[in-house]
Amino acid sequence: MTNLPGDRRGLSRRELLRSAGLLAAGGVGLTACGSSLASGVSGVGPGADQLTYWNLFSGGDGVRMVAMEQGYTKTHPQIDLSATTLTWGNPYYTKLELATLGKRPPDVGISHLTRATTLARADLLTPFNEADLARHGMTADKFTPKAWDAAHVDGKLYAVPLDTHPFVLFYNTDVCKKAGLLDKDGSLKDIDGPDGLIDAMTAAKKVTGEWGGAVSINSDTSTCWRIFQTLYSQLGGEVLADDGRKLILDDAKATKALSYLQELTVTKKLMPATIDYGGALTLFTTGKAGFFMQGEWEVTTFLTAKTPFSMTRFPNVFGGSKYSVQADSHTFVLPKDPNRNAARLDLDLAFIRNMLDQSMTWAAGGHVPAWLPIQKSAAYKKLKPQSNYVDAAYAAAYDPPGWYSGSGSDFEIVVGSAISAVESGQLTPAAAIAQIRKGLTRYTVAKSPVG
């Protein structure tokens, strides 16, 4: 048995096996761990006036999170806040897991809601006691119900939602106005239904002379999964059951969603069939595409570029009376720490409450605040176009639970790769479904490393 650097008591065989399993699921080896991990597992415990916080935010989100951290420090000058930003995705979760197993976790961490379940099942998180939260004014009625409910595992609350970040529709207002797609108040007309989006992109394409819309495809399995999950969930489809141990992909519904995507790119050529993230962004910012489909976080990009644009929820293509859209949530979690006492817990909860109270800063980046005192405020309602799609938070279709699923996971890589091939015309929907089944089956039959 090999102990991690600085670990005072060494890891048990079970913990090492569990860690190895999680790393394998993430596709990341131990050599990927850098100095941040070393400091996490070998440093001395924080003092009573210190608080450590790990997150994975960069770009505009990173700037806003730093501003919120500075806001906390300004109101809590007696607390030495040590905030660390690590690389998004599997590298972040690997370091968080190993630091927790090494008994040197941060006091508070960020987790995607779709990853929190796996962390909880691996016994790496401490559940929140709702009475403790209530002592700091955080009660269930003050959070978006969909996010709050999804933050529970086996009846216990393991994450406090900061936001919901849904897949949305950006539209170029100049292009859409010329195409006759705007109401008199300048908002996009109703384009729900299978023909609505196609007709709108057809009209936009006539204006741009190039493309109706754009979505990232090449080497972007996450976006491919997001748009598929949006359409598939509107049909009522689910992919996994029994915490990822059962594959319940509905072939008929998956075929319908995949065929629709291929119609947009290959058959009708309303969107490029082969384009990467940056290319899709450029088409939209330069007015060569009337629509852009992505998570709402790109609002900062288009504001900075002074693109004439607005945003709305992704159209209800197949849902009829029931709307659904792919989404995830950023949440605050408490990594399991044997040294956390009552005073430390109150310090952690006060920090989380402070961050929630700064949700207006966070909302500027496009994320829908989960904290209802902000989400329901007049100030947020005036925040445009960010508040245009708030109802999407109430129709969120989160990734299915499973030790290999969640944002940036192997699940998204397997499924997203097949979807990408359909959008680019390299696979038929039937062939893609076969590929998804083959790729996911090896996970469904494998023994879960998290129990």
Short mmCIF file of C-alpha atoms in Angstrom, two decimals:
data_model
loop_
_atom_site.label_atom_id
_atom_site.label_comp_id
_atom_site.label_asym_id
_atom_site.label_seq_id
_atom_site.Cartn_x
_atom_site.Cartn_y
_atom_site.Cartn_z
CA MET A 1 0.00 0.00 0.00
CA THR A 2 1.32 3.44 -0.91
CA ASN A 3 0.28 6.46 1.07
CA LEU A 4 -0.35 9.78 -0.57
CA PRO A 5 2.17 12.51 0.32
CA GLY A 6 1.64 13.94 3.73
CA ASP A 7 -1.20 11.63 4.68
CA ARG A 8 -0.86 11.14 8.40
CA ARG A 9 -2.57 7.78 8.74
CA GLY A 10 -2.53 6.33 5.24
CA LEU A 11 -5.51 5.27 3.16
CA SER A 12 -7.28 2.02 3.70
CA ARG A 13 -7.31 -0.58 0.97
CA ARG A 14 -11.01 0.10 0.41
CA GLU A 15 -10.39 3.83 0.04
CA LEU A 16 -7.62 3.29 -2.44
CA LEU A 17 -9.78 0.93 -4.48
CA ARG A 18 -12.64 3.39 -4.39
CA SER A 19 -10.34 6.20 -5.47
CA ALA A 20 -8.92 4.10 -8.27
CA GLY A 21 -12.41 3.31 -9.48
CA LEU A 22 -13.44 6.93 -9.54
CA LEU A 23 -10.28 7.90 -11.35
CA ALA A 24 -10.85 5.19 -13.92
CA ALA A 25 -14.39 6.46 -14.44
CA GLY A 26 -13.01 9.91 -14.98
CA GLY A 27 -10.33 8.74 -17.36
CA VAL A 28 -7.66 10.46 -15.29
CA GLY A 29 -4.58 8.85 -13.82
CA LEU A 30 -2.83 9.70 -10.60
CA THR A 31 -0.14 11.46 -12.58
CA ALA A 32 -2.68 14.13 -13.48
CA CYS A 33 -2.68 15.34 -9.91
CA GLY A 34 -0.66 18.46 -9.39
CA SER A 35 0.36 20.80 -6.65
CA SER A 36 -3.20 21.72 -5.72
CA LEU A 37 -3.83 18.11 -4.74
CA ALA A 38 -0.60 17.99 -2.78
CA SER A 39 -1.58 21.05 -0.79
CA GLY A 40 -5.02 19.60 -0.27
CA VAL A 41 -3.81 16.33 1.22
CA SER A 42 -0.70 17.44 3.03
CA GLY A 43 -1.41 20.87 4.50
CA VAL A 44 -2.22 21.49 8.10
CA GLY A 45 -5.83 21.89 9.12
CA PRO A 46 -7.34 25.38 8.94
CA GLY A 47 -7.48 27.57 11.97
CA ALA A 48 -10.67 28.90 13.49
CA ASP A 49 -10.38 32.11 11.47
CA GLN A 50 -9.56 30.38 8.16
CA LEU A 51 -11.84 28.95 5.49
CA THR A 52 -10.77 26.99 2.43
CA TYR A 53 -12.94 26.89 -0.68
CA TRP A 54 -12.40 25.03 -3.95
CA ASN A 55 -14.16 25.71 -7.23
CA LEU A 56 -13.74 25.06 -10.93
CA PHE A 57 -14.75 28.39 -12.43
CA SER A 58 -12.75 30.14 -15.12
CA GLY A 59 -13.50 32.79 -17.74
CA GLY A 60 -16.40 35.10 -16.95
CA ASP A 61 -17.66 32.77 -14.22
CA GLY A 62 -14.24 32.85 -12.64
CA VAL A 63 -14.20 36.65 -12.62
CA ARG A 64 -17.63 36.80 -11.02
CA MET A 65 -16.77 34.16 -8.43
CA VAL A 66 -13.66 36.11 -7.43
CA ALA A 67 -15.84 39.20 -7.03
CA MET A 68 -18.17 37.22 -4.76
CA GLU A 69 -15.23 35.92 -2.74
CA GLN A 70 -14.04 39.51 -2.34
CA GLY A 71 -17.57 40.44 -1.25
CA TYR A 72 -17.41 37.79 1.45
CA THR A 73 -13.99 38.95 2.60
CA LYS A 74 -15.19 42.54 2.77
CA THR A 75 -18.03 41.61 5.12
CA HIS A 76 -15.98 39.06 7.04
CA PRO A 77 -12.55 40.69 7.42
CA GLN A 78 -11.75 38.47 10.40
CA ILE A 79 -11.87 35.34 8.21
CA ASP A 80 -8.89 34.37 6.07
CA LEU A 81 -10.59 32.96 2.96
CA SER A 82 -8.33 30.71 0.88
CA ALA A 83 -10.08 30.13 -2.46
CA THR A 84 -8.57 27.78 -5.04
CA THR A 85 -9.68 27.40 -8.65
CA LEU A 86 -8.90 24.08 -10.31
CA THR A 87 -9.32 22.83 -13.87
CA TRP A 88 -12.95 22.19 -14.86
CA GLY A 89 -14.26 18.65 -15.23
CA ASN A 90 -12.66 15.37 -14.25
CA PRO A 91 -9.37 16.94 -13.05
CA TYR A 92 -11.27 19.00 -10.49
CA TYR A 93 -13.32 16.09 -9.21
CA THR A 94 -10.26 13.84 -9.05
CA LYS A 95 -8.47 16.31 -6.80
CA LEU A 96 -11.52 16.89 -4.65
CA GLU A 97 -11.98 13.14 -4.19
CA LEU A 98 -8.35 12.47 -3.33
CA ALA A 99 -8.08 15.43 -0.96
CA THR A 100 -11.18 14.17 0.85
CA LEU A 101 -9.86 10.62 1.02
CA GLY A 102 -6.60 12.07 2.33
CA LYS A 103 -8.50 13.77 5.17
CA ARG A 104 -7.52 17.23 3.97
CA PRO A 105 -10.51 18.47 1.99
CA PRO A 106 -11.49 22.10 1.55
CA ASP A 107 -14.11 23.32 4.01
CA VAL A 108 -16.52 24.04 1.15
CA GLY A 109 -16.40 22.89 -2.44
CA ILE A 110 -18.35 23.39 -5.64
CA SER A 111 -19.91 20.42 -7.37
CA HIS A 112 -22.17 20.06 -10.34
CA LEU A 113 -25.42 18.71 -9.03
CA THR A 114 -25.08 15.79 -11.44
CA ARG A 115 -21.74 14.87 -9.81
CA ALA A 116 -22.85 15.33 -6.21
CA THR A 117 -24.80 12.08 -6.15
CA THR A 118 -21.70 10.09 -7.05
CA LEU A 119 -19.64 11.93 -4.43
CA ALA A 120 -22.34 11.24 -1.84
CA ARG A 121 -22.55 7.56 -2.69
CA ALA A 122 -18.77 7.35 -2.40
CA ASP A 123 -19.15 8.65 1.16
CA LEU A 124 -17.11 11.72 0.30
CA LEU A 125 -19.68 14.32 1.34
CA THR A 126 -21.28 15.28 4.61
CA PRO A 127 -25.05 15.68 4.30
CA PHE A 128 -26.56 18.98 5.32
CA ASN A 129 -28.81 18.95 8.34
CA GLU A 130 -31.78 21.09 7.37
CA ALA A 131 -32.04 22.41 10.94
CA ASP A 132 -28.46 23.69 10.64
CA LEU A 133 -29.30 25.33 7.33
CA ALA A 134 -32.42 26.89 8.81
CA ARG A 135 -30.26 28.48 11.51
CA HIS A 136 -28.65 30.42 8.65
CA GLY A 137 -31.94 31.21 6.93
CA MET A 138 -31.62 28.57 4.21
CA THR A 139 -34.84 26.56 3.92
CA ALA A 140 -36.36 24.50 1.12
CA ASP A 141 -38.97 27.13 0.25
CA LYS A 142 -36.20 29.55 -0.71
CA PHE A 143 -34.74 27.42 -3.52
CA THR A 144 -35.86 26.39 -7.00
CA PRO A 145 -37.78 23.17 -6.20
CA LYS A 146 -36.32 21.17 -9.09
CA ALA A 147 -32.73 21.84 -8.03
CA TRP A 148 -33.45 21.41 -4.32
CA ASP A 149 -35.15 18.06 -4.84
CA ALA A 150 -32.38 16.78 -7.11
CA ALA A 151 -29.80 17.66 -4.44
CA HIS A 152 -31.11 14.86 -2.21
CA VAL A 153 -29.68 11.34 -2.16
CA ASP A 154 -31.61 8.67 -0.29
CA GLY A 155 -33.60 11.37 1.44
CA LYS A 156 -30.58 13.37 2.61
CA LEU A 157 -29.55 16.78 1.30
CA TYR A 158 -25.96 16.68 0.03
CA ALA A 159 -25.74 19.91 -1.98
CA VAL A 160 -27.01 23.48 -1.71
CA PRO A 161 -27.88 24.76 -5.21
CA LEU A 162 -26.37 28.03 -6.35
CA ASP A 163 -28.00 28.10 -9.77
CA THR A 164 -29.53 26.27 -12.69
CA HIS A 165 -27.74 26.55 -16.02
CA PRO A 166 -30.03 25.33 -18.82
CA PHE A 167 -29.45 24.85 -22.53
CA VAL A 168 -30.91 27.95 -24.18
CA LEU A 169 -31.47 29.62 -27.55
CA PHE A 170 -29.56 32.77 -28.49
CA TYR A 171 -30.94 34.77 -31.42
CA ASN A 172 -29.49 37.59 -33.45
CA THR A 173 -32.05 40.38 -33.18
CA ASP A 174 -31.01 42.11 -36.42
CA VAL A 175 -31.28 38.88 -38.41
CA CYS A 176 -34.53 37.82 -36.78
CA LYS A 177 -36.10 41.25 -37.29
CA LYS A 178 -35.34 41.13 -41.01
CA ALA A 179 -36.69 37.58 -41.09
CA GLY A 180 -39.98 38.67 -39.51
CA LEU A 181 -39.40 36.53 -36.45
CA LEU A 182 -39.79 39.20 -33.76
CA ASP A 183 -42.88 40.46 -31.97
CA LYS A 184 -43.63 44.16 -31.80
CA ASP A 185 -41.75 44.32 -28.51
CA GLY A 186 -38.64 42.87 -30.13
CA SER A 187 -38.90 39.40 -28.62
CA LEU A 188 -38.74 36.17 -30.60
CA LYS A 189 -42.14 34.90 -31.67
CA ASP A 190 -43.29 31.45 -30.56
CA ILE A 191 -41.32 28.86 -32.52
CA ASP A 192 -42.35 25.79 -30.53
CA GLY A 193 -43.08 22.52 -32.30
CA PRO A 194 -40.98 20.46 -34.76
CA ASP A 195 -41.74 22.81 -37.65
CA GLY A 196 -41.38 26.01 -35.62
CA LEU A 197 -37.62 25.83 -35.16
CA ILE A 198 -37.04 24.61 -38.72
CA ASP A 199 -39.18 27.40 -40.19
CA ALA A 200 -37.43 30.01 -38.05
CA MET A 201 -33.96 28.84 -39.09
CA THR A 202 -35.05 28.65 -42.72
CA ALA A 203 -36.17 32.28 -42.54
CA ALA A 204 -32.96 33.31 -40.79
CA LYS A 205 -30.85 31.52 -43.39
CA LYS A 206 -32.46 33.56 -46.16
CA VAL A 207 -31.34 36.72 -44.32
CA THR A 208 -27.78 35.64 -43.47
CA GLY A 209 -27.19 33.98 -46.84
CA GLU A 210 -25.20 31.29 -44.99
CA TRP A 211 -26.73 29.53 -41.99
CA GLY A 212 -29.94 29.57 -40.01
CA GLY A 213 -28.26 28.53 -36.79
CA ALA A 214 -25.14 27.01 -35.27
CA VAL A 215 -24.32 24.54 -32.54
CA SER A 216 -20.95 23.14 -31.55
CA ILE A 217 -20.36 19.58 -32.81
CA ASN A 218 -16.70 18.72 -33.40
CA SER A 219 -14.85 17.41 -30.34
CA ASP A 220 -17.63 18.66 -28.11
CA THR A 221 -19.46 15.70 -26.65
CA SER A 222 -21.01 17.78 -23.88
CA THR A 223 -22.89 20.12 -26.22
CA CYS A 224 -23.98 17.20 -28.39
CA TRP A 225 -25.39 15.51 -25.30
CA ARG A 226 -27.12 18.69 -24.13
CA ILE A 227 -29.09 19.28 -27.32
CA PHE A 228 -29.98 15.59 -27.63
CA GLN A 229 -31.06 15.35 -23.99
CA THR A 230 -33.24 18.43 -24.47
CA LEU A 231 -35.13 16.87 -27.39
CA TYR A 232 -35.13 13.35 -25.95
CA SER A 233 -36.42 14.47 -22.55
CA GLN A 234 -39.19 16.42 -24.26
CA LEU A 235 -40.30 13.08 -25.67
CA GLY A 236 -40.22 11.64 -22.15
CA GLY A 237 -37.16 9.53 -22.81
CA GLU A 238 -34.71 8.35 -20.15
CA VAL A 239 -31.33 6.72 -20.66
CA LEU A 240 -30.37 5.11 -17.33
CA ALA A 241 -32.18 3.66 -14.32
CA ASP A 242 -31.23 2.01 -11.04
CA ASP A 243 -28.37 4.45 -10.43
CA GLY A 244 -26.76 3.65 -13.76
CA ARG A 245 -26.98 -0.12 -13.49
CA LYS A 246 -29.69 -0.40 -16.11
CA LEU A 247 -29.78 0.98 -19.66
CA ILE A 248 -33.33 1.96 -20.59
CA LEU A 249 -32.69 3.93 -23.78
CA ASP A 250 -35.93 4.17 -25.77
CA ASP A 251 -34.94 3.43 -29.37
CA ALA A 252 -38.02 5.01 -30.94
CA LYS A 253 -37.67 8.26 -29.01
CA ALA A 254 -33.91 8.39 -29.50
CA THR A 255 -34.37 7.82 -33.24
CA LYS A 256 -36.85 10.69 -33.42
CA ALA A 257 -34.52 13.09 -31.61
CA LEU A 258 -31.44 12.03 -33.59
CA SER A 259 -33.28 12.18 -36.91
CA TYR A 260 -34.40 15.71 -36.11
CA LEU A 261 -30.83 16.81 -35.40
CA GLN A 262 -29.60 15.23 -38.62
CA GLU A 263 -32.38 16.97 -40.52
CA LEU A 264 -31.16 20.34 -39.22
CA THR A 265 -27.55 19.75 -40.23
CA VAL A 266 -27.35 17.23 -43.09
CA THR A 267 -30.74 17.11 -44.81
CA LYS A 268 -31.85 20.74 -44.71
CA LYS A 269 -28.39 22.22 -44.14
CA LEU A 270 -29.74 24.84 -41.77
CA MET A 271 -26.72 24.44 -39.49
CA PRO A 272 -23.12 23.39 -40.25
CA ALA A 273 -22.62 19.63 -39.92
CA THR A 274 -18.98 19.94 -38.90
CA ILE A 275 -18.03 22.87 -36.72
CA ASP A 276 -16.31 23.31 -33.37
CA TYR A 277 -17.24 25.49 -30.41
CA GLY A 278 -15.25 28.51 -31.51
CA GLY A 279 -16.49 28.26 -35.06
CA ALA A 280 -20.13 28.21 -33.97
CA LEU A 281 -19.53 31.23 -31.73
CA THR A 282 -17.94 33.12 -34.61
CA LEU A 283 -20.80 32.40 -37.00
CA PHE A 284 -23.23 33.90 -34.49
CA THR A 285 -21.18 36.94 -33.49
CA THR A 286 -20.56 37.84 -37.14
CA GLY A 287 -24.21 37.52 -38.13
CA LYS A 288 -23.63 34.51 -40.37
CA ALA A 289 -26.08 32.45 -38.29
CA GLY A 290 -29.34 33.73 -36.85
CA PHE A 291 -29.45 31.32 -33.90
CA PHE A 292 -26.93 29.80 -31.52
CA MET A 293 -27.68 26.92 -29.17
CA GLN A 294 -25.65 26.51 -26.00
CA GLY A 295 -25.62 26.94 -22.26
CA GLU A 296 -26.59 30.44 -21.11
CA TRP A 297 -23.04 31.18 -19.90
CA GLU A 298 -22.10 32.52 -23.34
CA VAL A 299 -24.10 35.67 -22.64
CA THR A 300 -20.89 37.38 -21.55
CA THR A 301 -19.21 36.54 -24.86
CA PHE A 302 -21.92 38.21 -26.90
CA LEU A 303 -22.23 41.22 -24.61
CA THR A 304 -18.49 41.76 -24.89
CA ALA A 305 -18.59 41.36 -28.67
CA LYS A 306 -21.54 43.80 -28.84
CA THR A 307 -23.51 41.25 -30.85
CA PRO A 308 -27.14 42.33 -31.42
CA PHE A 309 -28.77 39.44 -29.61
CA SER A 310 -31.25 38.22 -27.07
CA MET A 311 -31.97 34.91 -25.38
CA THR A 312 -34.92 32.69 -24.65
CA ARG A 313 -35.56 29.16 -23.53
CA PHE A 314 -34.80 26.41 -26.06
CA PRO A 315 -37.99 25.76 -28.08
CA ASN A 316 -40.43 23.11 -26.97
CA VAL A 317 -39.96 20.98 -30.08
CA PHE A 318 -41.53 17.71 -28.94
CA GLY A 319 -42.86 18.28 -25.43
CA GLY A 320 -46.41 19.44 -26.19
CA SER A 321 -48.00 20.47 -22.90
CA LYS A 322 -44.91 19.46 -20.90
CA TYR A 323 -41.68 21.39 -21.37
CA SER A 324 -38.25 19.96 -20.61
CA VAL A 325 -34.69 21.12 -21.21
CA GLN A 326 -31.24 19.79 -20.33
CA ALA A 327 -29.64 21.58 -17.43
CA ASP A 328 -27.27 21.21 -14.52
CA SER A 329 -26.72 23.20 -11.35
CA HIS A 330 -23.63 24.44 -9.56
CA THR A 331 -23.92 23.56 -5.89
CA PHE A 332 -22.05 23.99 -2.64
CA VAL A 333 -20.99 20.77 -0.93
CA LEU A 334 -19.26 19.88 2.32
CA PRO A 335 -16.49 17.35 1.61
CA LYS A 336 -16.35 14.85 4.42
CA ASP A 337 -13.96 16.12 7.10
CA PRO A 338 -13.48 14.36 10.46
CA ASN A 339 -12.19 17.64 11.90
CA ARG A 340 -15.34 19.66 11.15
CA ASN A 341 -16.90 20.67 14.48
CA ALA A 342 -19.99 22.77 15.20
CA ALA A 343 -18.11 26.07 15.01
CA ARG A 344 -16.48 25.08 11.72
CA LEU A 345 -19.85 24.01 10.32
CA ASP A 346 -21.38 27.37 11.17
CA LEU A 347 -18.47 29.12 9.47
CA ASP A 348 -19.02 27.00 6.36
CA LEU A 349 -22.78 27.60 6.30
CA ALA A 350 -22.35 31.33 6.82
CA PHE A 351 -20.02 31.39 3.80
CA ILE A 352 -22.56 29.52 1.65
CA ARG A 353 -25.34 31.87 2.71
CA ASN A 354 -23.16 34.85 1.86
CA MET A 355 -22.50 33.45 -1.60
CA LEU A 356 -26.23 32.90 -2.18
CA ASP A 357 -26.95 36.47 -1.16
CA GLN A 358 -24.56 37.58 -3.93
CA SER A 359 -26.49 35.66 -6.59
CA MET A 360 -27.16 38.84 -8.58
CA THR A 361 -23.46 38.97 -9.37
CA TRP A 362 -23.60 35.32 -10.40
CA ALA A 363 -26.76 35.82 -12.48
CA ALA A 364 -25.03 38.38 -14.68
CA GLY A 365 -23.19 35.43 -16.22
CA GLY A 366 -26.46 33.89 -17.38
CA HIS A 367 -27.08 31.36 -14.60
CA VAL A 368 -30.57 31.30 -13.13
CA PRO A 369 -30.24 31.88 -9.36
CA ALA A 370 -31.52 28.96 -7.30
CA TRP A 371 -31.85 31.32 -4.32
CA LEU A 372 -35.43 32.58 -4.66
CA PRO A 373 -34.96 35.83 -2.69
CA ILE A 374 -32.79 36.88 -5.65
CA GLN A 375 -34.60 35.00 -8.42
CA LYS A 376 -37.94 36.61 -7.45
CA SER A 377 -36.50 40.08 -6.95
CA ALA A 378 -37.33 43.07 -9.14
CA ALA A 379 -33.64 43.56 -9.82
CA TYR A 380 -33.28 40.10 -11.33
CA LYS A 381 -36.44 40.44 -13.41
CA LYS A 382 -34.94 43.60 -14.90
CA LEU A 383 -31.72 41.79 -15.74
CA LYS A 384 -32.08 41.23 -19.50
CA PRO A 385 -31.72 38.99 -21.39
CA GLN A 386 -30.62 36.76 -18.47
CA SER A 387 -34.04 36.56 -16.84
CA ASN A 388 -35.88 35.68 -20.07
CA TYR A 389 -35.57 31.92 -19.53
CA VAL A 390 -36.07 31.60 -15.79
CA ASP A 391 -38.87 29.08 -16.32
CA ALA A 392 -36.31 26.66 -17.77
CA ALA A 393 -35.02 26.12 -14.21
CA TYR A 394 -38.37 24.62 -13.33
CA ALA A 395 -38.23 22.19 -16.27
CA ALA A 396 -34.62 21.04 -15.86
CA ALA A 397 -33.75 17.57 -17.18
CA TYR A 398 -30.64 16.63 -15.19
CA ASP A 399 -28.26 13.94 -16.38
CA PRO A 400 -29.33 10.48 -15.20
CA PRO A 401 -27.74 9.29 -11.93
CA GLY A 402 -24.86 6.86 -12.30
CA TRP A 403 -21.29 6.64 -11.04
CA TYR A 404 -20.03 7.35 -14.57
CA SER A 405 -22.51 10.12 -15.48
CA GLY A 406 -22.79 13.86 -14.88
CA SER A 407 -21.29 16.94 -16.46
CA GLY A 408 -17.99 16.25 -18.21
CA SER A 409 -18.25 12.51 -17.48
CA ASP A 410 -17.53 9.34 -19.43
CA PHE A 411 -21.29 9.03 -19.96
CA GLU A 412 -21.35 12.30 -21.88
CA ILE A 413 -18.30 11.24 -23.89
CA VAL A 414 -19.87 7.91 -24.92
CA VAL A 415 -23.29 9.31 -25.80
CA GLY A 416 -22.07 12.64 -27.14
CA SER A 417 -19.61 10.99 -29.53
CA ALA A 418 -22.41 9.02 -31.20
CA ILE A 419 -24.65 12.09 -31.41
CA SER A 420 -21.82 14.10 -32.95
CA ALA A 421 -21.46 11.45 -35.66
CA VAL A 422 -25.16 11.71 -36.45
CA GLU A 423 -25.08 15.49 -36.67
CA SER A 424 -22.10 15.34 -39.02
CA GLY A 425 -23.72 12.67 -41.20
CA GLN A 426 -21.19 9.94 -40.39
CA LEU A 427 -23.69 7.65 -38.66
CA THR A 428 -27.37 6.90 -39.10
CA PRO A 429 -29.53 7.26 -35.98
CA ALA A 430 -29.80 3.45 -35.81
CA ALA A 431 -26.03 3.02 -35.93
CA ALA A 432 -25.58 5.71 -33.29
CA ILE A 433 -28.05 4.01 -30.96
CA ALA A 434 -26.15 0.75 -31.36
CA GLN A 435 -22.91 2.56 -30.56
CA ILE A 436 -24.45 4.16 -27.45
CA ARG A 437 -25.76 0.80 -26.27
CA LYS A 438 -22.38 -0.84 -26.72
CA GLY A 439 -20.51 2.01 -25.07
CA LEU A 440 -22.76 2.30 -22.02
CA THR A 441 -23.26 -1.40 -21.44
CA ARG A 442 -19.71 -1.87 -20.23
CA TYR A 443 -20.44 0.67 -17.49
CA THR A 444 -23.84 -0.71 -16.56
CA VAL A 445 -22.44 -4.20 -16.01
CA ALA A 446 -19.29 -3.06 -14.23
CA LYS A 447 -19.19 -3.09 -10.46
CA SER A 448 -19.64 0.42 -9.16
CA PRO A 449 -16.55 1.69 -7.33
CA VAL A 450 -18.75 3.76 -5.03
CA GLY A 451 -20.84 0.96 -3.52
#
